[in-house]
PDB file of C-alpha atoms in Angstrom:
ATOM      1  CA  MET C   1     -87.913  14.704  39.716  1.00 52.00           C
ATOM      2  CA  ALA C   2     -84.479  14.484  41.251  1.00 53.00           C
ATOM      3  CA  ALA C   3     -83.148  17.673  42.674  1.00 56.00           C
ATOM      4  CA  ALA C   4     -80.366  19.596  40.945  1.00 53.00           C
ATOM      5  CA  PRO C   5     -77.090  18.920  42.095  1.00 56.00           C
ATOM      6  CA  GLU C   6     -75.336  21.564  44.202  1.00 57.00           C
ATOM      7  CA  ILE C   7     -72.718  23.482  42.338  1.00 68.00           C
ATOM      8  CA  ALA C   8     -69.705  23.722  44.539  1.00 72.00           C
ATOM      9  CA  PRO C   9     -68.256  27.277  45.236  1.00 85.00           C
ATOM     10  CA  ILE C  10     -65.289  28.476  43.348  1.00 93.00           C
ATOM     11  CA  PRO C  11     -62.315  28.384  45.768  1.00 97.00           C
ATOM     12  CA  ALA C  12     -61.024  31.810  46.443  1.00 97.00           C
ATOM     13  CA  HIS C  13     -57.522  31.036  44.985  1.00 98.00           C
ATOM     14  CA  GLN C  14     -59.121  30.217  41.587  1.00 98.00           C
ATOM     15  CA  PRO C  15     -59.586  33.025  39.143  1.00 98.00           C
ATOM     16  CA  ALA C  16     -63.133  33.631  37.543  1.00 98.00           C
ATOM     17  CA  PRO C  17     -64.545  36.291  35.358  1.00 98.00           C
ATOM     18  CA  ARG C  18     -67.219  38.666  35.998  1.00 98.00           C
ATOM     19  CA  THR C  19     -69.211  38.227  32.750  1.00 97.00           C
ATOM     20  CA  ASP C  20     -71.814  40.687  33.270  1.00 97.00           C
ATOM     21  CA  PRO C  21     -71.477  43.665  30.407  1.00 97.00           C
ATOM     22  CA  ASN C  22     -70.975  46.313  32.803  1.00 98.00           C
ATOM     23  CA  SER C  23     -67.725  44.500  34.380  1.00 98.00           C
ATOM     24  CA  LEU C  24     -66.636  43.734  30.956  1.00 98.00           C
ATOM     25  CA  ILE C  25     -66.589  47.181  30.026  1.00 98.00           C
ATOM     26  CA  ALA C  26     -64.981  48.074  33.118  1.00 98.00           C
ATOM     27  CA  HIS C  27     -62.253  45.614  32.399  1.00 98.00           C
ATOM     28  CA  ALA C  28     -61.509  46.993  28.890  1.00 98.00           C
ATOM     29  CA  GLN C  29     -61.365  50.444  30.547  1.00 98.00           C
ATOM     30  CA  LEU C  30     -59.057  49.288  33.255  1.00 98.00           C
ATOM     31  CA  LEU C  31     -56.782  47.736  30.753  1.00 98.00           C
ATOM     32  CA  GLU C  32     -56.544  50.944  28.729  1.00 98.00           C
ATOM     33  CA  LYS C  33     -55.874  52.685  31.944  1.00 98.00           C
ATOM     34  CA  ALA C  34     -53.035  50.402  32.600  1.00 98.00           C
ATOM     35  CA  ARG C  35     -51.253  51.534  29.391  1.00 97.00           C
ATOM     36  CA  LYS C  36     -51.651  55.307  29.980  1.00 96.00           C
ATOM     37  CA  GLY C  37     -49.640  57.646  32.131  1.00 94.00           C
ATOM     38  CA  ARG C  38     -46.915  56.779  34.767  1.00 97.00           C
ATOM     39  CA  ILE C  39     -48.419  54.559  37.543  1.00 98.00           C
ATOM     40  CA  ASP C  40     -46.072  54.433  40.687  1.00 98.00           C
ATOM     41  CA  ILE C  41     -48.822  53.331  43.236  1.00 99.00           C
ATOM     42  CA  TYR C  42     -51.113  50.785  42.080  1.00 99.00           C
ATOM     43  CA  PHE C  43     -54.440  50.404  44.342  1.00 99.00           C
ATOM     44  CA  GLU C  44     -56.307  47.159  43.896  1.00 99.00           C
ATOM     45  CA  GLY C  45     -59.341  45.796  45.349  1.00 98.00           C
ATOM     46  CA  ASP C  46     -63.247  45.695  45.382  1.00 98.00           C
ATOM     47  CA  SER C  47     -65.670  48.484  45.757  1.00 98.00           C
ATOM     48  CA  ILE C  48     -64.138  49.864  48.783  1.00 98.00           C
ATOM     49  CA  VAL C  49     -61.011  50.687  46.796  1.00 98.00           C
ATOM     50  CA  ARG C  50     -62.812  51.545  43.622  1.00 98.00           C
ATOM     51  CA  ARG C  51     -65.024  54.183  45.161  1.00 98.00           C
ATOM     52  CA  TRP C  52     -61.947  56.046  46.436  1.00 98.00           C
ATOM     53  CA  GLY C  53     -60.410  57.141  43.210  1.00 98.00           C
ATOM     54  CA  ALA C  54     -63.727  57.135  40.939  1.00 98.00           C
ATOM     55  CA  THR C  55     -65.342  59.752  38.903  1.00 97.00           C
ATOM     56  CA  ASP C  56     -68.834  58.830  40.006  1.00 97.00           C
ATOM     57  CA  TYR C  57     -67.845  59.380  43.621  1.00 98.00           C
ATOM     58  CA  PRO C  58     -66.537  63.198  43.440  1.00 98.00           C
ATOM     59  CA  GLY C  59     -66.290  63.878  47.014  1.00 98.00           C
ATOM     60  CA  LEU C  60     -64.088  60.454  47.556  1.00 98.00           C
ATOM     61  CA  LEU C  61     -62.017  61.485  44.392  1.00 98.00           C
ATOM     62  CA  ALA C  62     -61.403  64.815  46.161  1.00 98.00           C
ATOM     63  CA  ASN C  63     -60.138  63.164  49.118  1.00 98.00           C
ATOM     64  CA  TRP C  64     -57.995  60.851  46.769  1.00 98.00           C
ATOM     65  CA  ASN C  65     -56.473  63.703  45.313  1.00 98.00           C
ATOM     66  CA  LYS C  66     -55.755  65.756  48.278  1.00 98.00           C
ATOM     67  CA  ASN C  67     -53.655  62.894  49.705  1.00 98.00           C
ATOM     68  CA  PHE C  68     -52.182  61.314  46.762  1.00 98.00           C
ATOM     69  CA  PHE C  69     -51.568  63.874  44.069  1.00 98.00           C
ATOM     70  CA  GLY C  70     -47.934  63.965  42.950  1.00 98.00           C
ATOM     71  CA  TRP C  71     -47.538  60.055  43.763  1.00 98.00           C
ATOM     72  CA  ASN C  72     -48.760  58.883  40.550  1.00 98.00           C
ATOM     73  CA  ALA C  73     -51.280  56.769  42.159  1.00 98.00           C
ATOM     74  CA  ALA C  74     -54.039  54.923  40.135  1.00 98.00           C
ATOM     75  CA  ASP C  75     -57.237  52.967  41.193  1.00 98.00           C
ATOM     76  CA  PHE C  76     -57.907  49.690  39.735  1.00 98.00           C
ATOM     77  CA  GLY C  77     -60.531  48.381  42.019  1.00 98.00           C
ATOM     78  CA  TRP C  78     -64.158  47.104  40.732  1.00 98.00           C
ATOM     79  CA  GLY C  79     -67.031  46.785  42.707  1.00 98.00           C
ATOM     80  CA  ALA C  80     -68.357  43.623  44.263  1.00 97.00           C
ATOM     81  CA  ASP C  81     -65.226  41.690  43.113  1.00 98.00           C
ATOM     82  CA  LYS C  82     -64.222  38.589  45.309  1.00 98.00           C
ATOM     83  CA  THR C  83     -60.743  37.417  45.297  1.00 98.00           C
ATOM     84  CA  GLN C  84     -61.454  34.975  42.213  1.00 98.00           C
ATOM     85  CA  ASN C  85     -62.568  37.979  40.163  1.00 98.00           C
ATOM     86  CA  ILE C  86     -59.437  40.101  41.137  1.00 98.00           C
ATOM     87  CA  LEU C  87     -57.251  37.035  40.032  1.00 98.00           C
ATOM     88  CA  TRP C  88     -59.102  36.791  36.770  1.00 98.00           C
ATOM     89  CA  ARG C  89     -58.379  40.450  36.136  1.00 98.00           C
ATOM     90  CA  LEU C  90     -54.750  40.415  37.114  1.00 98.00           C
ATOM     91  CA  ASP C  91     -54.426  37.257  35.002  1.00 98.00           C
ATOM     92  CA  ASN C  92     -56.189  38.980  32.157  1.00 98.00           C
ATOM     93  CA  GLY C  93     -53.627  42.132  31.471  1.00 98.00           C
ATOM     94  CA  GLU C  94     -54.881  44.741  34.034  1.00 98.00           C
ATOM     95  CA  LEU C  95     -51.307  44.641  35.730  1.00 98.00           C
ATOM     96  CA  ASP C  96     -49.052  43.780  32.685  1.00 98.00           C
ATOM     97  CA  GLY C  97     -46.207  46.091  31.940  1.00 97.00           C
ATOM     98  CA  VAL C  98     -47.205  48.500  34.712  1.00 98.00           C
ATOM     99  CA  ASN C  99     -44.203  48.067  37.077  1.00 98.00           C
ATOM    100  CA  PRO C 100     -45.410  50.134  39.854  1.00 98.00           C
ATOM    101  CA  LYS C 101     -43.166  50.775  42.920  1.00 98.00           C
ATOM    102  CA  VAL C 102     -45.929  50.171  45.461  1.00 98.00           C
ATOM    103  CA  ILE C 103     -49.162  47.919  45.329  1.00 99.00           C
ATOM    104  CA  VAL C 104     -51.995  48.782  47.792  1.00 99.00           C
ATOM    105  CA  LEU C 105     -54.333  45.661  48.208  1.00 99.00           C
ATOM    106  CA  LEU C 106     -57.454  45.401  50.068  1.00 98.00           C
ATOM    107  CA  ALA C 107     -59.521  42.464  49.184  1.00 98.00           C
ATOM    108  CA  GLY C 108     -61.575  39.848  50.649  1.00 98.00           C
ATOM    109  CA  THR C 109     -64.883  41.243  52.247  1.00 98.00           C
ATOM    110  CA  ASN C 110     -67.115  40.179  49.425  1.00 97.00           C
ATOM    111  CA  ASN C 111     -65.921  36.572  49.933  1.00 97.00           C
ATOM    112  CA  VAL C 112     -66.614  36.712  53.672  1.00 96.00           C
ATOM    113  CA  GLY C 113     -70.222  38.097  52.775  1.00 93.00           C
ATOM    114  CA  ASN C 114     -72.618  39.482  55.439  1.00 90.00           C
ATOM    115  CA  THR C 115     -73.657  36.129  57.126  1.00 83.00           C
ATOM    116  CA  ALA C 116     -71.565  33.826  59.513  1.00 75.00           C
ATOM    117  CA  ALA C 117     -72.004  30.150  60.251  1.00 71.00           C
ATOM    118  CA  ASP C 118     -69.887  28.984  63.271  1.00 73.00           C
ATOM    119  CA  ALA C 119     -69.559  25.648  61.690  1.00 67.00           C
ATOM    120  CA  ALA C 120     -68.069  26.889  58.776  1.00 85.00           C
ATOM    121  CA  GLN C 121     -65.792  29.646  60.141  1.00 92.00           C
ATOM    122  CA  ASP C 122     -62.499  27.634  59.929  1.00 93.00           C
ATOM    123  CA  ALA C 123     -62.918  26.667  56.278  1.00 93.00           C
ATOM    124  CA  LYS C 124     -63.958  30.246  55.449  1.00 94.00           C
ATOM    125  CA  VAL C 125     -60.817  31.848  57.106  1.00 96.00           C
ATOM    126  CA  ALA C 126     -58.505  29.455  55.163  1.00 96.00           C
ATOM    127  CA  ASP C 127     -60.373  29.820  51.905  1.00 97.00           C
ATOM    128  CA  VAL C 128     -60.165  33.839  52.126  1.00 97.00           C
ATOM    129  CA  THR C 129     -56.716  33.792  53.162  1.00 98.00           C
ATOM    130  CA  SER C 130     -55.600  31.427  50.377  1.00 98.00           C
ATOM    131  CA  GLY C 131     -57.503  33.759  47.946  1.00 98.00           C
ATOM    132  CA  ILE C 132     -55.561  36.851  49.015  1.00 98.00           C
ATOM    133  CA  GLN C 133     -52.193  34.786  49.076  1.00 98.00           C
ATOM    134  CA  ALA C 134     -52.978  33.850  45.435  1.00 98.00           C
ATOM    135  CA  ILE C 135     -53.308  37.567  44.441  1.00 98.00           C
ATOM    136  CA  VAL C 136     -50.150  38.371  46.431  1.00 98.00           C
ATOM    137  CA  ARG C 137     -48.279  35.661  44.438  1.00 98.00           C
ATOM    138  CA  VAL C 138     -49.631  37.072  41.068  1.00 98.00           C
ATOM    139  CA  MET C 139     -48.671  40.456  41.903  1.00 98.00           C
ATOM    140  CA  GLN C 140     -45.206  39.621  42.943  1.00 98.00           C
ATOM    141  CA  ALA C 141     -44.742  37.592  39.731  1.00 98.00           C
ATOM    142  CA  LYS C 142     -45.997  40.557  37.296  1.00 98.00           C
ATOM    143  CA  ALA C 143     -44.581  43.336  39.275  1.00 98.00           C
ATOM    144  CA  PRO C 144     -41.429  41.813  41.125  1.00 98.00           C
ATOM    145  CA  ASP C 145     -40.020  45.114  42.113  1.00 97.00           C
ATOM    146  CA  ALA C 146     -43.116  46.537  43.805  1.00 98.00           C
ATOM    147  CA  THR C 147     -43.463  46.641  47.769  1.00 98.00           C
ATOM    148  CA  ILE C 148     -47.219  45.307  48.282  1.00 98.00           C
ATOM    149  CA  ILE C 149     -49.053  46.872  51.119  1.00 98.00           C
ATOM    150  CA  LEU C 150     -51.559  44.069  52.065  1.00 98.00           C
ATOM    151  CA  THR C 151     -54.472  45.935  53.961  1.00 98.00           C
ATOM    152  CA  GLY C 152     -56.558  43.991  56.525  1.00 98.00           C
ATOM    153  CA  ILE C 153     -60.101  43.496  55.692  1.00 98.00           C
ATOM    154  CA  PHE C 154     -61.990  46.459  57.346  1.00 98.00           C
ATOM    155  CA  PRO C 155     -64.777  45.996  60.034  1.00 98.00           C
ATOM    156  CA  ARG C 156     -68.384  45.951  58.708  1.00 97.00           C
ATOM    157  CA  ASN C 157     -71.510  46.369  60.763  1.00 96.00           C
ATOM    158  CA  ASP C 158     -74.115  45.130  58.229  1.00 95.00           C
ATOM    159  CA  ASN C 159     -73.747  42.119  60.338  1.00 94.00           C
ATOM    160  CA  ARG C 160     -71.478  42.228  63.314  1.00 93.00           C
ATOM    161  CA  ALA C 161     -71.391  38.414  63.456  1.00 92.00           C
ATOM    162  CA  VAL C 162     -68.769  38.202  60.549  1.00 95.00           C
ATOM    163  CA  MET C 163     -66.417  40.455  62.726  1.00 95.00           C
ATOM    164  CA  PRO C 164     -64.745  37.092  64.571  1.00 94.00           C
ATOM    165  CA  VAL C 165     -64.076  35.626  60.913  1.00 95.00           C
ATOM    166  CA  ILE C 166     -62.541  38.982  59.350  1.00 97.00           C
ATOM    167  CA  ASP C 167     -60.374  39.302  62.729  1.00 97.00           C
ATOM    168  CA  ARG C 168     -59.238  35.644  62.211  1.00 96.00           C
ATOM    169  CA  ILE C 169     -58.500  36.508  58.312  1.00 98.00           C
ATOM    170  CA  ASN C 170     -56.612  39.560  59.086  1.00 98.00           C
ATOM    171  CA  ALA C 171     -54.604  37.718  61.617  1.00 98.00           C
ATOM    172  CA  SER C 172     -53.569  35.218  59.084  1.00 97.00           C
ATOM    173  CA  LEU C 173     -52.965  37.773  56.728  1.00 98.00           C
ATOM    174  CA  SER C 174     -50.347  39.386  58.933  1.00 98.00           C
ATOM    175  CA  LYS C 175     -48.305  36.232  58.804  1.00 97.00           C
ATOM    176  CA  LEU C 176     -47.839  36.755  55.109  1.00 96.00           C
ATOM    177  CA  ALA C 177     -45.777  39.961  55.515  1.00 96.00           C
ATOM    178  CA  ASP C 178     -42.036  40.056  55.661  1.00 94.00           C
ATOM    179  CA  GLY C 179     -42.105  43.952  56.671  1.00 90.00           C
ATOM    180  CA  LYS C 180     -39.983  44.596  53.628  1.00 91.00           C
ATOM    181  CA  ARG C 181     -41.599  43.563  50.299  1.00 96.00           C
ATOM    182  CA  ILE C 182     -44.985  42.603  51.740  1.00 98.00           C
ATOM    183  CA  ARG C 183     -46.051  45.253  54.324  1.00 98.00           C
ATOM    184  CA  PHE C 184     -49.214  44.336  56.614  1.00 98.00           C
ATOM    185  CA  LEU C 185     -51.417  47.142  57.369  1.00 98.00           C
ATOM    186  CA  ASN C 186     -54.225  46.986  59.755  1.00 98.00           C
ATOM    187  CA  ILE C 187     -56.257  50.049  60.631  1.00 98.00           C
ATOM    188  CA  SER C 188     -59.097  48.243  62.157  1.00 98.00           C
ATOM    189  CA  ASP C 189     -58.752  49.776  65.756  1.00 98.00           C
ATOM    190  CA  LYS C 190     -58.894  53.262  64.080  1.00 98.00           C
ATOM    191  CA  LEU C 191     -62.381  52.507  62.402  1.00 98.00           C
ATOM    192  CA  ALA C 192     -64.088  50.365  65.226  1.00 98.00           C
ATOM    193  CA  ASP C 193     -63.680  49.498  68.966  1.00 97.00           C
ATOM    194  CA  ARG C 194     -62.460  46.099  70.207  1.00 94.00           C
ATOM    195  CA  ASP C 195     -65.682  44.557  69.784  1.00 94.00           C
ATOM    196  CA  GLY C 196     -66.001  45.486  66.301  1.00 96.00           C
ATOM    197  CA  LYS C 197     -68.415  48.369  66.629  1.00 97.00           C
ATOM    198  CA  LEU C 198     -67.964  51.205  64.247  1.00 98.00           C
ATOM    199  CA  PHE C 199     -66.916  54.297  65.306  1.00 98.00           C
ATOM    200  CA  ALA C 200     -69.222  57.213  64.229  1.00 97.00           C
ATOM    201  CA  SER C 201     -69.244  58.228  60.643  1.00 97.00           C
ATOM    202  CA  MET C 202     -66.325  56.112  59.563  1.00 98.00           C
ATOM    203  CA  MET C 203     -68.535  54.096  57.175  1.00 98.00           C
ATOM    204  CA  SER C 204     -71.690  54.861  55.072  1.00 97.00           C
ATOM    205  CA  ALA C 205     -74.807  54.943  57.217  1.00 95.00           C
ATOM    206  CA  ASP C 206     -76.497  53.154  54.195  1.00 95.00           C
ATOM    207  CA  ASP C 207     -74.632  49.952  54.349  1.00 96.00           C
ATOM    208  CA  GLN C 208     -71.973  50.128  57.376  1.00 97.00           C
ATOM    209  CA  LEU C 209     -69.786  48.662  54.988  1.00 97.00           C
ATOM    210  CA  HIS C 210     -68.102  51.396  52.757  1.00 98.00           C
ATOM    211  CA  PRO C 211     -66.214  54.111  54.133  1.00 98.00           C
ATOM    212  CA  THR C 212     -66.778  57.887  54.292  1.00 98.00           C
ATOM    213  CA  ALA C 213     -64.298  60.327  53.245  1.00 98.00           C
ATOM    214  CA  MET C 214     -63.461  60.243  57.049  1.00 98.00           C
ATOM    215  CA  GLY C 215     -62.885  56.472  56.815  1.00 98.00           C
ATOM    216  CA  TYR C 216     -60.809  57.084  53.755  1.00 98.00           C
ATOM    217  CA  GLN C 217     -58.911  59.589  55.721  1.00 98.00           C
ATOM    218  CA  ILE C 218     -58.032  57.112  58.442  1.00 98.00           C
ATOM    219  CA  TRP C 219     -56.591  54.976  55.578  1.00 98.00           C
ATOM    220  CA  ALA C 220     -54.797  57.697  53.852  1.00 99.00           C
ATOM    221  CA  ASP C 221     -53.234  58.738  57.069  1.00 98.00           C
ATOM    222  CA  ALA C 222     -51.816  55.213  57.491  1.00 98.00           C
ATOM    223  CA  LEU C 223     -50.685  55.002  53.879  1.00 98.00           C
ATOM    224  CA  ARG C 224     -48.797  58.149  53.390  1.00 98.00           C
ATOM    225  CA  PRO C 225     -45.905  57.683  55.748  1.00 98.00           C
ATOM    226  CA  ILE C 226     -45.198  54.365  53.831  1.00 98.00           C
ATOM    227  CA  PHE C 227     -45.357  56.125  50.643  1.00 98.00           C
ATOM    228  CA  MET C 228     -43.157  58.725  52.107  1.00 98.00           C
ATOM    229  CA  GLU C 229     -40.617  56.066  53.151  1.00 98.00           C
ATOM    230  CA  LEU C 230     -40.684  54.123  49.729  1.00 98.00           C
ATOM    231  CA  LEU C 231     -41.144  57.081  47.391  1.00 98.00           C
ATOM    232  CA  GLY C 232     -40.110  60.181  48.941  1.00 98.00           C
ATOM    233  CA  PRO C 233     -42.261  63.359  48.922  1.00 98.00           C
ATOM    234  CA  PRO C 234     -45.076  63.511  46.578  1.00 98.00           C
ATOM    235  CA  GLY C 235     -44.044  65.625  43.128  1.00 98.00           C
ATOM    236  CA  LYS C 236     -45.548  68.773  42.215  1.00 98.00           C
ATOM    237  CA  GLU C 237     -46.968  67.296  38.968  1.00 98.00           C
ATOM    238  CA  ASP C 238     -48.993  64.061  38.659  1.00 98.00           C
ATOM    239  CA  HIS C 239     -48.548  61.675  35.677  1.00 98.00           C
ATOM    240  CA  ALA C 240     -51.078  59.082  36.543  1.00 98.00           C
ATOM    241  CA  PRO C 241     -53.680  58.131  33.945  1.00 98.00           C
ATOM    242  CA  PRO C 242     -57.122  59.832  34.467  1.00 97.00           C
ATOM    243  CA  PRO C 243     -59.409  58.405  36.907  1.00 97.00           C
ATOM    244  CA  THR C 244     -62.346  56.027  35.690  1.00 97.00           C
ATOM    245  CA  GLY C 245     -65.805  55.354  37.141  1.00 97.00           C
ATOM    246  CA  ASP C 246     -68.494  52.911  36.785  1.00 97.00           C
ATOM    247  CA  PRO C 247     -69.287  52.640  33.087  1.00 97.00           C
ATOM    248  CA  SER C 248     -73.145  52.099  33.771  1.00 96.00           C
ATOM    249  CA  VAL C 249     -73.275  55.602  35.395  1.00 92.00           C
ATOM    250  CA  GLN C 250     -71.174  57.238  32.560  1.00 70.00           C
ATOM    251  CA  ARG C 251     -73.615  56.157  29.828  1.00 54.00           C
TER     252      ARG C 251
END
């Protein structure tokens, strides 16, 4: 019997849906969220973004509220998303009509994965960069007045062999920024040493990938001055839609 032909991976710049029921429910909830309240700051990304403003991570949500209350910030991250999946969600309504003033984007670590092959590094760097660049283009088309804060991929120590790829992707992403409508923010040196080894307590001990509240605070400390510059001080009230969470946890 002939071997089944290999299926070529989907390029990082090509939209692709997550078709599992939980992701589809989450997409429906995020569509509803996009049509509620007032959203001045729109966070987009994968689980690293999602957990910060999610009801199923109350400790991290408390950190989110402490840092962003009054700026009308809303979280649209979804766990395990690759750039292809984020593109699909954006193409299918999650940013339509929102018109945020600021967008914070962190994506790409799931495209990198936790294994590294030296021979494929150049292709991986180019592919992931193209995927993030495609997300930025869609965001600019759907929210032309927003300033995009393009955040460098965070260090991860589940396999430090991927760190050279992450560093090269971040170097490529820095070139996408113009310092005005697209700002590049890289906090890697606050999370890990020059060899990519994470500082103590920055990431979850379970996976060495997802930030702790301490790691998120490092990110918040870097974002808040930019928010102050672009939006002024936070208001005494917050009009963002209520936070959402993982539908599988809510059931």
